[in-house]
GROMACS .gro file of C-alpha atoms in nm:
model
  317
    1UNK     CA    1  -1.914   1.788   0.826
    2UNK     CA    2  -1.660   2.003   1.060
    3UNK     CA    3  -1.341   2.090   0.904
    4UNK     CA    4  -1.061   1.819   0.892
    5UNK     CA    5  -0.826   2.059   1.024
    6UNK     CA    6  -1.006   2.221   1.286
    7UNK     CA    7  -1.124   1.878   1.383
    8UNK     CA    8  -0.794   1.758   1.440
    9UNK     CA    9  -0.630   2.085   1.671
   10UNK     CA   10  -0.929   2.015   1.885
   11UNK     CA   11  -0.882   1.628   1.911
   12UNK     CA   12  -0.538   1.573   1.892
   13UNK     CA   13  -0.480   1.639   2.296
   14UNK     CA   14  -0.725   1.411   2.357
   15UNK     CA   15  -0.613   1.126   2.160
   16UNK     CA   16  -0.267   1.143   2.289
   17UNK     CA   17  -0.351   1.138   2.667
   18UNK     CA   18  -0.533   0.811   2.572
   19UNK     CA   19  -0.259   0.684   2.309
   20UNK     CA   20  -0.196   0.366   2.538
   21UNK     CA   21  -0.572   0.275   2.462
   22UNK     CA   22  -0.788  -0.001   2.690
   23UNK     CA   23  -0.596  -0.304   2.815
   24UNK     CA   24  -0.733  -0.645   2.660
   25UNK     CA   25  -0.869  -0.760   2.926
   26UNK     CA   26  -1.073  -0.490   3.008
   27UNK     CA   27  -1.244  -0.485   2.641
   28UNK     CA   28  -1.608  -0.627   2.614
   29UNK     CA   29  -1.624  -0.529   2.269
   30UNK     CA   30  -1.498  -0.881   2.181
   31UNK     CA   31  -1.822  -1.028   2.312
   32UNK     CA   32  -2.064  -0.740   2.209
   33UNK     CA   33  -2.305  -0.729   1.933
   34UNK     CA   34  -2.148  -0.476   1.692
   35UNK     CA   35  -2.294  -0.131   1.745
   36UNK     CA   36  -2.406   0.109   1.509
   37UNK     CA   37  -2.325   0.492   1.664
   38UNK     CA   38  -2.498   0.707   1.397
   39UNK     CA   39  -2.220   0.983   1.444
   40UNK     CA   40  -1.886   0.853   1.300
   41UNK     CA   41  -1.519   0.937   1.357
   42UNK     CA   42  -1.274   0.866   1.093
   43UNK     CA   43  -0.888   0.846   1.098
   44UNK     CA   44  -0.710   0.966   0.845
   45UNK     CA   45  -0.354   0.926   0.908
   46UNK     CA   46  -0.257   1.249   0.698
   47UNK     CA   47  -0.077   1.186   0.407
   48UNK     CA   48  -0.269   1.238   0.038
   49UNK     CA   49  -0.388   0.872   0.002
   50UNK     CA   50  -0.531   0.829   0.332
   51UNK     CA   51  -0.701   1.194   0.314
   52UNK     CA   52  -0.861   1.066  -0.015
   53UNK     CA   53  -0.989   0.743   0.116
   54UNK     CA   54  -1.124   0.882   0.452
   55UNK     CA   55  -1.317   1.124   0.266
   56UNK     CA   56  -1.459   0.855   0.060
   57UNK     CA   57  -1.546   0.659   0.377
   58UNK     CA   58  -1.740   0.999   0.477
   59UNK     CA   59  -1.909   1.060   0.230
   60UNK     CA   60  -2.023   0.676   0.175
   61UNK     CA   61  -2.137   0.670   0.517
   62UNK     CA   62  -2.343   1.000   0.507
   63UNK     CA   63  -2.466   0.903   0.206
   64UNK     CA   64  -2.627   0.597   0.396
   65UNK     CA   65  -2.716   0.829   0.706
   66UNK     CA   66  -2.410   0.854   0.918
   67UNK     CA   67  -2.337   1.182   1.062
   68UNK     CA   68  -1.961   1.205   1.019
   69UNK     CA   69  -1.620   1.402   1.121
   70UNK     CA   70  -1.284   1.332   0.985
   71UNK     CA   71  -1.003   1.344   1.244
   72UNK     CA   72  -0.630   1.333   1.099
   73UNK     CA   73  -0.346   1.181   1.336
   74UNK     CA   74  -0.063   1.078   1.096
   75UNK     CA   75   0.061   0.843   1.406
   76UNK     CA   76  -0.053   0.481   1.447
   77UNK     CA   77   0.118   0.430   1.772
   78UNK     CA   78  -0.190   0.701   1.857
   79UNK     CA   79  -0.494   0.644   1.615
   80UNK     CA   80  -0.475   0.293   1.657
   81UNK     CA   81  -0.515   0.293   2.006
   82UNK     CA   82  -0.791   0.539   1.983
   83UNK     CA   83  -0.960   0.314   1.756
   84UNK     CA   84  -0.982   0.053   2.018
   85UNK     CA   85  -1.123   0.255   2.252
   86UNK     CA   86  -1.399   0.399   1.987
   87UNK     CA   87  -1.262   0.776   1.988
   88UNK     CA   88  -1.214   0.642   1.592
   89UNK     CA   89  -1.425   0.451   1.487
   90UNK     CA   90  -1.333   0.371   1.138
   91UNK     CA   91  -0.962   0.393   0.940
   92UNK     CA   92  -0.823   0.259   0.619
   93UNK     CA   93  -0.530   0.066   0.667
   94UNK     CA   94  -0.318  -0.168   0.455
   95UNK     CA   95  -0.329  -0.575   0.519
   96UNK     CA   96  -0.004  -0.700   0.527
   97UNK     CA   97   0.141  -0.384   0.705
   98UNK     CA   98  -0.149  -0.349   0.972
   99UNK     CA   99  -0.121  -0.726   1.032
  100UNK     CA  100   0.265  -0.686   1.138
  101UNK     CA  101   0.194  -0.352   1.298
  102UNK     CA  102   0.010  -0.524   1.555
  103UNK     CA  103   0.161  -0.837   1.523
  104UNK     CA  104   0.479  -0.663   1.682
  105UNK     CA  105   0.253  -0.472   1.945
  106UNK     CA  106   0.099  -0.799   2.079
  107UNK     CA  107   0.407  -1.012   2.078
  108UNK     CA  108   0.714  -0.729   2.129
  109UNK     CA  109   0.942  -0.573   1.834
  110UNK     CA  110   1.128  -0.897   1.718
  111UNK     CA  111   0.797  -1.057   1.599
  112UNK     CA  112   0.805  -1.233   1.242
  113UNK     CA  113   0.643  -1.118   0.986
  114UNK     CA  114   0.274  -1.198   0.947
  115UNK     CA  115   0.214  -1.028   0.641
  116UNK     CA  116   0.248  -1.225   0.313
  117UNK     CA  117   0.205  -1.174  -0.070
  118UNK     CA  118  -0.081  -1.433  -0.054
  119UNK     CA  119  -0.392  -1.183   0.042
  120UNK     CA  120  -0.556  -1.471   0.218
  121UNK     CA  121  -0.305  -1.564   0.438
  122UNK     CA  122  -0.255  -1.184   0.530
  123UNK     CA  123  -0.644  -1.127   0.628
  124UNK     CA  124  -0.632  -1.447   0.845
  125UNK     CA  125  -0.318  -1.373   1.046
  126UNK     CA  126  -0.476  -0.975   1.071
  127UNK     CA  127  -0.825  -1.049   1.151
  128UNK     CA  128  -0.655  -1.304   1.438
  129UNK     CA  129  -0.482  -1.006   1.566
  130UNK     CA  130  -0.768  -0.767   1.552
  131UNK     CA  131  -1.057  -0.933   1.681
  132UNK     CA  132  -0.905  -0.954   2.029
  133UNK     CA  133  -0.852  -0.561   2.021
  134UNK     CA  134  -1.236  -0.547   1.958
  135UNK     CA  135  -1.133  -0.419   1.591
  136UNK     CA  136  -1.341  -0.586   1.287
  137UNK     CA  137  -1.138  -0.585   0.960
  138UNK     CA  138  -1.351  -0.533   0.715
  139UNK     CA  139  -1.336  -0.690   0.305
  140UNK     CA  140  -1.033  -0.565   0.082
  141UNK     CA  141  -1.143  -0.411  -0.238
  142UNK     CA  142  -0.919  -0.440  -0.548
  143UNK     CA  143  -0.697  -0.188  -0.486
  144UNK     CA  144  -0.331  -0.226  -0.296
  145UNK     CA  145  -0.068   0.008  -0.229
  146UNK     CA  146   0.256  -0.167  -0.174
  147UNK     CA  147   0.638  -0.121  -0.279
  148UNK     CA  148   0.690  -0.073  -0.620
  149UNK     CA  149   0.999  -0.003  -0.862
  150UNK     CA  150   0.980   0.247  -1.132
  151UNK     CA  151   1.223   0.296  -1.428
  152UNK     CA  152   1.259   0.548  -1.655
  153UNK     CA  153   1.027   0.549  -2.008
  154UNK     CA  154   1.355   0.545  -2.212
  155UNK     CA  155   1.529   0.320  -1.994
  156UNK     CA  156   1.222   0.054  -2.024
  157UNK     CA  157   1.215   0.075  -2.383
  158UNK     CA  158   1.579   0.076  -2.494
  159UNK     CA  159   1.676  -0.279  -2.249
  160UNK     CA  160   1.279  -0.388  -2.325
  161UNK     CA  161   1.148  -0.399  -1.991
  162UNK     CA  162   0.798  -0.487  -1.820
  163UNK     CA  163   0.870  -0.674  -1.561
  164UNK     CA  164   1.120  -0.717  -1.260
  165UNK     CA  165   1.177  -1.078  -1.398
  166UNK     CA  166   1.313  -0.841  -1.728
  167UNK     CA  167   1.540  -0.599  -1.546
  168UNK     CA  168   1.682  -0.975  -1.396
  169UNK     CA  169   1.731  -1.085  -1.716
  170UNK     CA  170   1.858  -0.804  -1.921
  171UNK     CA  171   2.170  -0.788  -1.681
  172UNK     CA  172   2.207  -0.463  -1.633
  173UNK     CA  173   2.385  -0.253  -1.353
  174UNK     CA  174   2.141  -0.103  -1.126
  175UNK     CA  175   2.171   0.231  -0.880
  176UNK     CA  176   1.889   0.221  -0.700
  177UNK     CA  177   1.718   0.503  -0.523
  178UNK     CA  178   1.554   0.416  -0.212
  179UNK     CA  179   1.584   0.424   0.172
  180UNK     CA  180   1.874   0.394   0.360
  181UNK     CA  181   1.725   0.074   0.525
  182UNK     CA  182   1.692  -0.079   0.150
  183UNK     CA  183   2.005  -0.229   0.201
  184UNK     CA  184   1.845  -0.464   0.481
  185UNK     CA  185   1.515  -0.510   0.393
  186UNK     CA  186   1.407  -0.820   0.261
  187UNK     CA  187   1.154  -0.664  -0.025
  188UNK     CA  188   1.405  -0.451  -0.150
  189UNK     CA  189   1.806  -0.492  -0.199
  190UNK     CA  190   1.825  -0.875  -0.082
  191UNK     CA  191   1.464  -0.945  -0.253
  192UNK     CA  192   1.532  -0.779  -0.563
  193UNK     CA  193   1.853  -0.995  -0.589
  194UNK     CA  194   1.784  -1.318  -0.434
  195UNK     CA  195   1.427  -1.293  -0.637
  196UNK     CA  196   1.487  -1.185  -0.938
  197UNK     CA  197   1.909  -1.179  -0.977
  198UNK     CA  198   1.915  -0.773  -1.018
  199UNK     CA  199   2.252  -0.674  -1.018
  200UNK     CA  200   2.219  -0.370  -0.772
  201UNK     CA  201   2.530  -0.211  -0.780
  202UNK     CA  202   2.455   0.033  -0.510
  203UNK     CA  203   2.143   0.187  -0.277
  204UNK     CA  204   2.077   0.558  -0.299
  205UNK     CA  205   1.983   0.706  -0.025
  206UNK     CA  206   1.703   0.936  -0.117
  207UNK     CA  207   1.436   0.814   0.008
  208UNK     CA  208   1.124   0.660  -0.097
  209UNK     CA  209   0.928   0.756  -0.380
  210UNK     CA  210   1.077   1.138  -0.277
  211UNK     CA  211   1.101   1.402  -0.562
  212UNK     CA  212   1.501   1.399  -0.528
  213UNK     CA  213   1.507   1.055  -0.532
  214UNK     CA  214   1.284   1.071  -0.886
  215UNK     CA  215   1.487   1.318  -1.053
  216UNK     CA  216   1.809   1.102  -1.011
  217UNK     CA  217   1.621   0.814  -1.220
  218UNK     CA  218   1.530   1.115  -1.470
  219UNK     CA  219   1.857   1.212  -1.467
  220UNK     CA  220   1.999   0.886  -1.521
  221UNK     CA  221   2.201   0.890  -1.244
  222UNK     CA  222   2.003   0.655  -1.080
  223UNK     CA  223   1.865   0.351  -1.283
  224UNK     CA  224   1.556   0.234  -1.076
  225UNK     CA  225   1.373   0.438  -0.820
  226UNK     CA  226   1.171   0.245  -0.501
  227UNK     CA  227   0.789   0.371  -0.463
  228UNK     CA  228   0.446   0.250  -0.453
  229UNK     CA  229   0.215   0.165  -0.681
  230UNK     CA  230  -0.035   0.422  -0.616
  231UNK     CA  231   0.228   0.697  -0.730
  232UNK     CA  232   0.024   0.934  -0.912
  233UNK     CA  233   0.353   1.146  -0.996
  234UNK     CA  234   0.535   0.887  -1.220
  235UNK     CA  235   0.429   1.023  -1.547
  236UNK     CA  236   0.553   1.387  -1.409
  237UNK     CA  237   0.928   1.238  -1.437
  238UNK     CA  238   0.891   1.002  -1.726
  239UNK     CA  239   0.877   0.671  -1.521
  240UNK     CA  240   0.697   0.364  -1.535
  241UNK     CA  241   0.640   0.082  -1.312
  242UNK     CA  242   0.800  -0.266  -1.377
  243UNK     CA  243   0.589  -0.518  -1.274
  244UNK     CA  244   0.677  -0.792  -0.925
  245UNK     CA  245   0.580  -1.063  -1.111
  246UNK     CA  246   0.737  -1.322  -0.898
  247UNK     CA  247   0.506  -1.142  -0.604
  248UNK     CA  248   0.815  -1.019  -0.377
  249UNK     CA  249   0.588  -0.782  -0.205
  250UNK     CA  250   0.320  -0.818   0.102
  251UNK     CA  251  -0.033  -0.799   0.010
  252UNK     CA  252  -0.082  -0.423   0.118
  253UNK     CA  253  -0.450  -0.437  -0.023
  254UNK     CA  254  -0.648  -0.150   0.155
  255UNK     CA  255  -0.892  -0.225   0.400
  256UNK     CA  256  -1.116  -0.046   0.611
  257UNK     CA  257  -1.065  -0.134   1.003
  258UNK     CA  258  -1.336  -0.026   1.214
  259UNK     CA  259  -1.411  -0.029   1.618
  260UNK     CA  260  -1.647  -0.316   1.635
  261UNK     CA  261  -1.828  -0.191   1.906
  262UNK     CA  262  -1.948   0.147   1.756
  263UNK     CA  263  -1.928   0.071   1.388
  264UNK     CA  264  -1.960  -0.256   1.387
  265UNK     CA  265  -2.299  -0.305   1.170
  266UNK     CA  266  -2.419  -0.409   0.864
  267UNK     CA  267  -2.533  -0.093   0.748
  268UNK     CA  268  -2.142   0.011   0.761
  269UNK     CA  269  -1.986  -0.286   0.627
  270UNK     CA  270  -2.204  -0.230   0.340
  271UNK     CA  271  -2.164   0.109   0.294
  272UNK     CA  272  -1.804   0.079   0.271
  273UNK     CA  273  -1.820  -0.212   0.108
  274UNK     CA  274  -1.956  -0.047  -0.191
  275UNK     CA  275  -1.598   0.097  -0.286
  276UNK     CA  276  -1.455  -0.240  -0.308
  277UNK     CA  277  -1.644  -0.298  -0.702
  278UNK     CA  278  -1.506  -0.027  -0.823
  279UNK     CA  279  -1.174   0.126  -0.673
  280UNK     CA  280  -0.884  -0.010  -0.795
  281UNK     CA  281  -0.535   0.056  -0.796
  282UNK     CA  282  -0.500   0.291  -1.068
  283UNK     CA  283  -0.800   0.446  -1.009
  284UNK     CA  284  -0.613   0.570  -0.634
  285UNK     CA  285  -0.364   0.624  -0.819
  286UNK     CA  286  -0.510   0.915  -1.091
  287UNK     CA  287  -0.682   1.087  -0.727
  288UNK     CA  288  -0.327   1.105  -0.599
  289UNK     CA  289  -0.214   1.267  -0.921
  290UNK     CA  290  -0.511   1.500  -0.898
  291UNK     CA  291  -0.452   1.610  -0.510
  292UNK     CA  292  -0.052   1.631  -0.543
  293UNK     CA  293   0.025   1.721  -0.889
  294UNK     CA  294  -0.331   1.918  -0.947
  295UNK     CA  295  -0.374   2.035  -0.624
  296UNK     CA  296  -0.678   1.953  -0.569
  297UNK     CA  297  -0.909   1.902  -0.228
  298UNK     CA  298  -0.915   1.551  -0.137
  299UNK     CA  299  -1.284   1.588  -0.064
  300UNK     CA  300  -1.329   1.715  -0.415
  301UNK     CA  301  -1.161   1.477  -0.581
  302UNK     CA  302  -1.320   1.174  -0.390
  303UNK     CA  303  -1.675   1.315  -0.401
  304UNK     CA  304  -1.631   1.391  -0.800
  305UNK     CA  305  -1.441   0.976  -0.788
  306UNK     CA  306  -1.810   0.832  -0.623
  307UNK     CA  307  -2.039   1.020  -0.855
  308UNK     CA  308  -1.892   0.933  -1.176
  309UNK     CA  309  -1.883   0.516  -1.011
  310UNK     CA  310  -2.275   0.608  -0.939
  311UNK     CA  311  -2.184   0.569  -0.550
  312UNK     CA  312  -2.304   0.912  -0.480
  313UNK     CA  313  -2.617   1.076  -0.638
  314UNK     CA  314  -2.534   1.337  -0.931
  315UNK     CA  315  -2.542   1.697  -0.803
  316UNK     CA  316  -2.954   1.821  -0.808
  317UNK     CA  317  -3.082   1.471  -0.867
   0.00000   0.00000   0.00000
């Protein structure tokens, strides 16, 4: 396999000339029998999660005799198009966020939101909007990275918190660290009070999930920090996740999305598919830790993640 990086300098031009993509009308792969190109490209859109899970799409798929290269373009408004017109053929993506990506492209920026907490209803309303774009979503595993509030240890244990439902209950004044957009968005400040009566007494602007903004829940200047639950960091700052028990968040399960056309077979579905048994959401979690507090290679860690699941035969066997 060809260097990520190198693979990316030499690709990126390319992709970018073609970032509107094919027109709808002029896509057959709708219509085609799904192909199966034995040399695979796959998107990684270049942050430490989707590193780790394109390299675990690689190696799945050369471990069932694909030939491929990984291609990092941390832009959807360009690897998505190139997906549809088979430059990528394969990306992981997240359901309820995908769904109102293109939800927005197909019907203009003031769309609704497609995406739901119900997992179901997301894959529906996605697949609906894929399929046209000759793009086959393919089965969500067990793992899902969405929005996610973290406390501090001490904090949790002194007011006797688990839950969101808890930090509703216990009353408690709340600073919460976040994005500036917090204040607007409906799974964060107006969720978190219409949802669960959290008495946010102010939003943070720090940013989300960012180091600064992690420190100031350490610190206690902040009281509750906005992340995701595949924050392999947490421990590093003495936080903990408080559960959405009332399900205020979309179902951001990943998925794999490939280009029908080119990747479209059985012998991919099911060679991706493998990762759904096992890979779950704190298991993507611990490879994040590994890669950003560890620092790790995302290859590494994902190869050494597939051989101890038995996805990958042991070194010399």
């Amino acid at each position: 396999m060809r260097p990520r990086h190198a693979l990316a300098v030499a690709s990126l031009a390319l992709l970018t000339a073609c970032a509107t993509g094919p027109s709808l009308e002029n896509q057959g792969a709708v219509t085609e029998s799904p192909g199966d190109s034995r040399n695979l490209t796959i998107g990684s859109a270049g942050f430490t999660e989707s590193d780790l899970l394109a390299q675990m799409y690689a190696l799945l798929l050369q471990n069932a005799g694909y030939s491929t290269e990984i291609l990092s373009v941390t832009n959807r408004e360009i690897y998505e198009p190139a997906l549809e017109s088979g430059q990528i053929d394969v990306v992981p993506e997240y359901a309820a966020t995908f769904a109102d990506w293109l939800n927005a492209k197909a019907n203009g920026p003031k769309a609704g939101t497609v995406g739901s907490p119900d997992l179901a209803v997301t894959m529906t309303a996605l697949r609906g909007l894929a399929t046209p774009r000759g793009l086959t979503v393919l089965d969500a595993g067990k793992a899902v990275d969405q929005n996610a509030f973290a406390v501090s240890a001490a904090f949790a244990e002194k007011h006797h918190l688990k839950t969101l439902s808890d930090l509703g209950r216990s009353r408690q004044p709340v600073r919460l660290a976040a994005g500036d957009e917090c204040v607007q968005r409906p799974y964060c400040e107006p969720g978190l009070k219409k949802t669960y009566g959290i008495d946010i007494t102010a939003v943070d602007p720090k940013g989300v999930g960012t180091t600064q903004a992690k420190q100031a829940v350490q610190s206690g200047q902040d009281q509750m920090v906005l992340t995701t639950t595949t924050d392999g960091t947490l421990d590093d700052f003495g936080l903990v996740l408080l559960e959405d028990d009332k399900h205020l968040q979309n179902a951001d399960y990943i998925v794999p999305v490939v280009n029908r056309s080119r990747a479209g077979s059985a012998g991919v579905t099911n060679a991706l598919g493998k990762l759904n048994s096992v890979l779950t959401t704190a298991d993507l979690a611990a490879m994040n830790e590994q890669v950003d507090s560890w620092r790790r290679l995302p290859e590494d860690v994902a190869r050494d993640y597939l051989e101890s699941k038995g996805l990958l035969p042991e070194p010399g066997s």
